Short mmCIF file of C-alpha atoms in Angstrom, two decimals:
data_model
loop_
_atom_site.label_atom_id
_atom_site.label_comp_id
_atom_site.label_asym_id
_atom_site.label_seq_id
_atom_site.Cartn_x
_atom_site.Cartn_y
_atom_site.Cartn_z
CA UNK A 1 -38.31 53.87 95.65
CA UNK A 2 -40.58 50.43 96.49
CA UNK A 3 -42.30 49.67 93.26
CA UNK A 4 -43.72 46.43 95.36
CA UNK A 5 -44.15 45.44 98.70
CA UNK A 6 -45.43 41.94 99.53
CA UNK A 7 -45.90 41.21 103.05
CA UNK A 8 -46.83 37.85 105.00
CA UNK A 9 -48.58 36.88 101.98
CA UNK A 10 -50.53 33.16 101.81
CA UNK A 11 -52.21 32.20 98.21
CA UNK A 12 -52.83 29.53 96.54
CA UNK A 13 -55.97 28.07 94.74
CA UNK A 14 -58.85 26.83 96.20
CA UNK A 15 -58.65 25.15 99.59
CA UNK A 16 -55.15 24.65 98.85
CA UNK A 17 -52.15 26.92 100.04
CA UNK A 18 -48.88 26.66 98.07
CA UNK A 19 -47.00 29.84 100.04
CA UNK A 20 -47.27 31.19 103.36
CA UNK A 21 -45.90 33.90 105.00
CA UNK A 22 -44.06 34.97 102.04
CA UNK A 23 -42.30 38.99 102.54
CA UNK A 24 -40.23 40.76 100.26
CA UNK A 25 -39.28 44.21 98.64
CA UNK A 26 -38.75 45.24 94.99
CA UNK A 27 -37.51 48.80 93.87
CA UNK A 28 -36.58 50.80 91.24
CA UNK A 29 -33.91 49.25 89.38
CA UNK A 30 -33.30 46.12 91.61
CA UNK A 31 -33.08 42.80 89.54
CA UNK A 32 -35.21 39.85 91.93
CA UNK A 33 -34.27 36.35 91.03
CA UNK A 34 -37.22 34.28 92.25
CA UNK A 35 -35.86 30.68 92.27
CA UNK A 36 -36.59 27.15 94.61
CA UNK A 37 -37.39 23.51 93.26
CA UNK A 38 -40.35 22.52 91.29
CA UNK A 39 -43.53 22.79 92.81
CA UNK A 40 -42.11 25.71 95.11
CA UNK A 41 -44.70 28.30 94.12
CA UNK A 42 -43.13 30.44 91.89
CA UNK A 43 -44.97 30.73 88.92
CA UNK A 44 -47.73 30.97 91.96
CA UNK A 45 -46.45 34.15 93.38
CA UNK A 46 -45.67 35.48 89.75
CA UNK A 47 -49.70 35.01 89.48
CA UNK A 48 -50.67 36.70 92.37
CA UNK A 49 -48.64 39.35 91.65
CA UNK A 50 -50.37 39.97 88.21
CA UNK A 51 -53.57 39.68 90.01
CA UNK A 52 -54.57 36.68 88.41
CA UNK A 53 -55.19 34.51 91.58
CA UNK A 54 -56.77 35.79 94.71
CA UNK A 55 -54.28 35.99 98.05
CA UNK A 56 -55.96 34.39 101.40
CA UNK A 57 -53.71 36.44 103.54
CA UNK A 58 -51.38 39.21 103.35
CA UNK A 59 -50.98 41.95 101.22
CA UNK A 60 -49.36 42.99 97.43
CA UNK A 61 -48.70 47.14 97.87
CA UNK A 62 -48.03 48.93 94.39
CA UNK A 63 -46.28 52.27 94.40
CA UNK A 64 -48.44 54.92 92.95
CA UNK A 65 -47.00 55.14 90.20
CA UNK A 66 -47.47 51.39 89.32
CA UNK A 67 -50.37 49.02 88.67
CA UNK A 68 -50.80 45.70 87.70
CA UNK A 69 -51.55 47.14 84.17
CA UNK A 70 -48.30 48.60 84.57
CA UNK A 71 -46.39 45.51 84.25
CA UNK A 72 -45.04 44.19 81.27
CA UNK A 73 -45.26 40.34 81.49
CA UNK A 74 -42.91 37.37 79.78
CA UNK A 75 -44.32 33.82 80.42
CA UNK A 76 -42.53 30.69 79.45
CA UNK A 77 -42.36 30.49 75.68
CA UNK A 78 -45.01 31.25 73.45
CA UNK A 79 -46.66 28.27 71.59
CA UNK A 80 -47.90 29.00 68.15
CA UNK A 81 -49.44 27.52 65.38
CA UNK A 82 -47.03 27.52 61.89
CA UNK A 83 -49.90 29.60 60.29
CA UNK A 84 -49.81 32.16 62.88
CA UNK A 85 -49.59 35.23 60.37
CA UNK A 86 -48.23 37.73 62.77
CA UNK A 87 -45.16 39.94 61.95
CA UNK A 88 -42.30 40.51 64.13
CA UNK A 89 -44.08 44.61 64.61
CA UNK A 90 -47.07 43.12 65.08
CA UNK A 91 -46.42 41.41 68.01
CA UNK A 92 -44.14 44.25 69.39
CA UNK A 93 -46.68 46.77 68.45
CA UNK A 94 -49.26 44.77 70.67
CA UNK A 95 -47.73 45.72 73.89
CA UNK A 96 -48.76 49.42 73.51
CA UNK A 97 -52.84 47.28 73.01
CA UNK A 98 -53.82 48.62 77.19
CA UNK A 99 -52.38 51.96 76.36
CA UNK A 100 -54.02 52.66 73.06
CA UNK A 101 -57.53 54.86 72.87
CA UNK A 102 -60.75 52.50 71.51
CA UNK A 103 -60.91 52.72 67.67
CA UNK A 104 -57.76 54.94 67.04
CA UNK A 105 -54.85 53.89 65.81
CA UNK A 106 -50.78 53.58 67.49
CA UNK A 107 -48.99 57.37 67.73
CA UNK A 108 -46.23 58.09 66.90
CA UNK A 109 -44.42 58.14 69.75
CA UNK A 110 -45.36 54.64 70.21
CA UNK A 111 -44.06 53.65 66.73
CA UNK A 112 -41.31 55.76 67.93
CA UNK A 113 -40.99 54.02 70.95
CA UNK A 114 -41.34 50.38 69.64
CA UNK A 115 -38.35 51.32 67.13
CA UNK A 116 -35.96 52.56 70.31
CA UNK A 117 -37.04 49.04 71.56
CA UNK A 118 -36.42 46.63 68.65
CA UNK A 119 -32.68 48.31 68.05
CA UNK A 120 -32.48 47.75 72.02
CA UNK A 121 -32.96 44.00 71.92
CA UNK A 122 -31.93 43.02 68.38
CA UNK A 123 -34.48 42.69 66.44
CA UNK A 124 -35.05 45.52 64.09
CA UNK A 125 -33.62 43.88 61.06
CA UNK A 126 -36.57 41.22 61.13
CA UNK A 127 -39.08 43.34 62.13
CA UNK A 128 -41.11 42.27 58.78
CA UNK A 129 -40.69 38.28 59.52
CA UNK A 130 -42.96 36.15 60.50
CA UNK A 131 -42.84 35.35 64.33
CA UNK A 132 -43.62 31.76 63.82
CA UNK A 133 -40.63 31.39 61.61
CA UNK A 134 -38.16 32.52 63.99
CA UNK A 135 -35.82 30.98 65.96
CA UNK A 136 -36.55 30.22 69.87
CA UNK A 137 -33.75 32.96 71.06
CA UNK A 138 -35.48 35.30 68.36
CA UNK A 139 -39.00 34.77 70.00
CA UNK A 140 -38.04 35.84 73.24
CA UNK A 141 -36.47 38.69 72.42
CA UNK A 142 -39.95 39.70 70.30
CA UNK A 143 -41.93 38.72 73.38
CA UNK A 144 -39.41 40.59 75.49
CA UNK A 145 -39.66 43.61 73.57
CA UNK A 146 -43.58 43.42 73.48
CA UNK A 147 -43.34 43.29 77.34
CA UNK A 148 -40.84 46.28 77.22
CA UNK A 149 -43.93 48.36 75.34
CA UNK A 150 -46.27 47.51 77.72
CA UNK A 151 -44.57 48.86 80.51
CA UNK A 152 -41.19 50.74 81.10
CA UNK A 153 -40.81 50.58 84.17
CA UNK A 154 -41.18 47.07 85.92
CA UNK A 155 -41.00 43.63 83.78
CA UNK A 156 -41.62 40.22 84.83
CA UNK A 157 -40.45 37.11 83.39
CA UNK A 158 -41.35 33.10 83.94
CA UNK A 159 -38.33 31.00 83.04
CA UNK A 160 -37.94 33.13 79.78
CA UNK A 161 -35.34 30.59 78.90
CA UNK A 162 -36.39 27.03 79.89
CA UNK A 163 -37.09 26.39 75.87
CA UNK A 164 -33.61 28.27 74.80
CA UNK A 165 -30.16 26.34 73.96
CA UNK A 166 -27.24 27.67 75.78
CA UNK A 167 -26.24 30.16 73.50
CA UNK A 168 -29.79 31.88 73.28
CA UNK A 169 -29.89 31.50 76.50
CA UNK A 170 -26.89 33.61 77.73
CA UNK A 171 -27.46 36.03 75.09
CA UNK A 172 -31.03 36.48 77.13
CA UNK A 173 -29.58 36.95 80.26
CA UNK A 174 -26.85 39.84 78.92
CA UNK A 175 -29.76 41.45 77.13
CA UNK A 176 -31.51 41.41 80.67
CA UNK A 177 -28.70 42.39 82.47
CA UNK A 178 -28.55 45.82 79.27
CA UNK A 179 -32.05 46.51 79.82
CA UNK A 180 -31.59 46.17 83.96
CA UNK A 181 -28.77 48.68 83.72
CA UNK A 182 -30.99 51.22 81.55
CA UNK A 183 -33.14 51.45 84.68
CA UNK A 184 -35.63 48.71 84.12
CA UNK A 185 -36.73 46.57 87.08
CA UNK A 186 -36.42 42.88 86.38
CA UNK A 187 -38.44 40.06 88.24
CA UNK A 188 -37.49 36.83 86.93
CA UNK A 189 -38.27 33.74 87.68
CA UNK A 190 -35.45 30.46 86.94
CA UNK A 191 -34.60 27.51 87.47
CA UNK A 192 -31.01 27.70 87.06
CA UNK A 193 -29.89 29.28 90.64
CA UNK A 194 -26.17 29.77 89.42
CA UNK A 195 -27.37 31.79 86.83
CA UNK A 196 -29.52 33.80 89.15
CA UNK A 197 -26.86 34.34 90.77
CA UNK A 198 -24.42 35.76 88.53
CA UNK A 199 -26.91 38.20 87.09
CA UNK A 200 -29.24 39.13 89.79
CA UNK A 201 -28.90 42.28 92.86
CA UNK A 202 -31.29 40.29 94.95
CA UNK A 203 -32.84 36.65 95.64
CA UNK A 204 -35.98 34.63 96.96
CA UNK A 205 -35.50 31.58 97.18
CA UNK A 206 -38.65 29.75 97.71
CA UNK A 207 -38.16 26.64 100.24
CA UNK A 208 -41.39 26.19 102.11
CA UNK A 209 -41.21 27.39 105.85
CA UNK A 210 -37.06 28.38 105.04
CA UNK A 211 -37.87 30.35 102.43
CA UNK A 212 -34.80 33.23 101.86
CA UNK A 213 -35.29 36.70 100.56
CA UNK A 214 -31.67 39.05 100.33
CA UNK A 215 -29.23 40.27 98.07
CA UNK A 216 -27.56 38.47 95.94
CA UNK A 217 -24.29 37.98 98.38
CA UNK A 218 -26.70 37.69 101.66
CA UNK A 219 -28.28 34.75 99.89
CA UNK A 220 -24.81 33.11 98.79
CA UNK A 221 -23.22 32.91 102.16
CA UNK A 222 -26.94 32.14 103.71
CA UNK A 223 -27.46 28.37 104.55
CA UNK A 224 -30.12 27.95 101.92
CA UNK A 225 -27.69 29.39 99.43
CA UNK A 226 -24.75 26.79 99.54
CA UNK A 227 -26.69 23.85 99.39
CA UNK A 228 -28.32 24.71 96.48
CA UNK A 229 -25.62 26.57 94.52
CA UNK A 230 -22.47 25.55 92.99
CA UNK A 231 -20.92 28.99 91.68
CA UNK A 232 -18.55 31.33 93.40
CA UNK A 233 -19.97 34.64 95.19
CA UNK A 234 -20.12 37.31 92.08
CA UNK A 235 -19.35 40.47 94.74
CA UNK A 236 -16.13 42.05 94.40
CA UNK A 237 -14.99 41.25 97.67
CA UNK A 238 -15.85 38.01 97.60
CA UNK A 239 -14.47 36.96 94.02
CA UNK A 240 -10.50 35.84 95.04
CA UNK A 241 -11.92 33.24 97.72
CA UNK A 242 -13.57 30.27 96.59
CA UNK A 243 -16.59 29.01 98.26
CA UNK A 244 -15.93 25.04 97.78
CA UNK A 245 -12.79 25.17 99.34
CA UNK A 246 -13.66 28.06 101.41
CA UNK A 247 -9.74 29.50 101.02
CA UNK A 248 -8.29 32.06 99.23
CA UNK A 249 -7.56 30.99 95.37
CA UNK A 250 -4.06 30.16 95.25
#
């Protein structure tokens, strides 16, 4: 099932277009890598997609059963002052904020829910700490289970681990891989193309005019992909040749 179709779309802000003629696909329970150099348009797209930007041409489709509301959003990491008194729940609770009726309070089945969620990603022993006192890896995983309440179905992420040390940061991408595997869709946008590539079922790679938009092996034997990447082809039937000597591995 599409969750969202984008086709020939043009946006950017004011007189000034960033992407052009930009067409993809996402559905249920794909994982989109959107990736290309600084300056690209991808945190561009990710706007438009959220509604936050107007599009000068083209079109963003939603499945019915989706809306923009229906999206649970991860930007870059969260800045926050040291006397930010929120808790751990607090933050995670706020995700449920567009679902909940004026003046009444969470249900259960959304304390239920946010529960399910913290055991999910790791957090439920510090549920009671303060978010500010956490460390970067442990932020994310907050703000990604906060996006998780939000919306079930569809998340989107903006280089959720540009601020994250290596460790952190492949601990991210396994929980995202977990949470992809549960039936989540995942649209992430990174910087690190090898890592898109290991994790990722498809790609779009922004590039101006050449821009690419596959799966994940389309785009790693595709021009664009081997002069940008420098990891082997994940796919099974691709993993006993290696791409840089293009032979089989010895």
């Amino acid at each position: 099932m599409s969750l969202i179709k984008v086709n020939n779309l043009k946006i950017g802000y004011l007189n000034h277009i960033v992407l052009s003629g930009i067409s993809f696909e996402v559905n249920e329970g794909d994982y989109l890598c959107i990736v290309g150099e600084n300056g690209s348009g991808k945190t561009t797209l990710i706007k438009g997609i959220l509604g936050l930007i107007p599009k000068f041409q083209g079109s963003i489709e939603f499945h019915e059963v989706m809306s923009k509301n229906q999206i649970g959003y991860l930007s870059q990491q969260l800045k926050l002052s040291g006397e930010f008194p929120a808790s751990v729940k607090e933050i995670v609770m706020s995700g449920f904020l567009n679902k909940k009726r004026f003046g009444l309070g969470f249900t259960t089945a959304q304390r239920e829910e946010a529960d399910r969620i913290a055991e999910l990603v790791g957090i439920k022993d510090i549920f009671k700490s303060n978010f500010c006192h956490l460390s970067g890896g442990q932020q994310q995983r907050v703000l990604l289970a906060r996006a998780l309440c939000a919306a079930n179905k569809l998340i989107l992420l903006d280089e959720p681990t540009s601020a994250l040390d290596p460790i952190a940061t492949a601990e991210f991408y396994a929980l995202l891989k977990k949470i992809n595997s549960q039936g989540v869709t995942v649209i992430m946008v990174s910087h690190d193309v090898n890592a898109a590539v290991r994790n990722a079922s498809h790609i779009l790679c922004l590039d101006g005019e050449n821009s690419f938009f596959g799966t994940t092996h389309q785009y790693v034997h595709s021009e664009l992909g081997s002069k940008m990447l420098l990891s082997d082809c994940p796919c099974d039937d691709c993993k006993h040749f290696s791409r840089k000597e293009g032979s089989a591995d010895a």
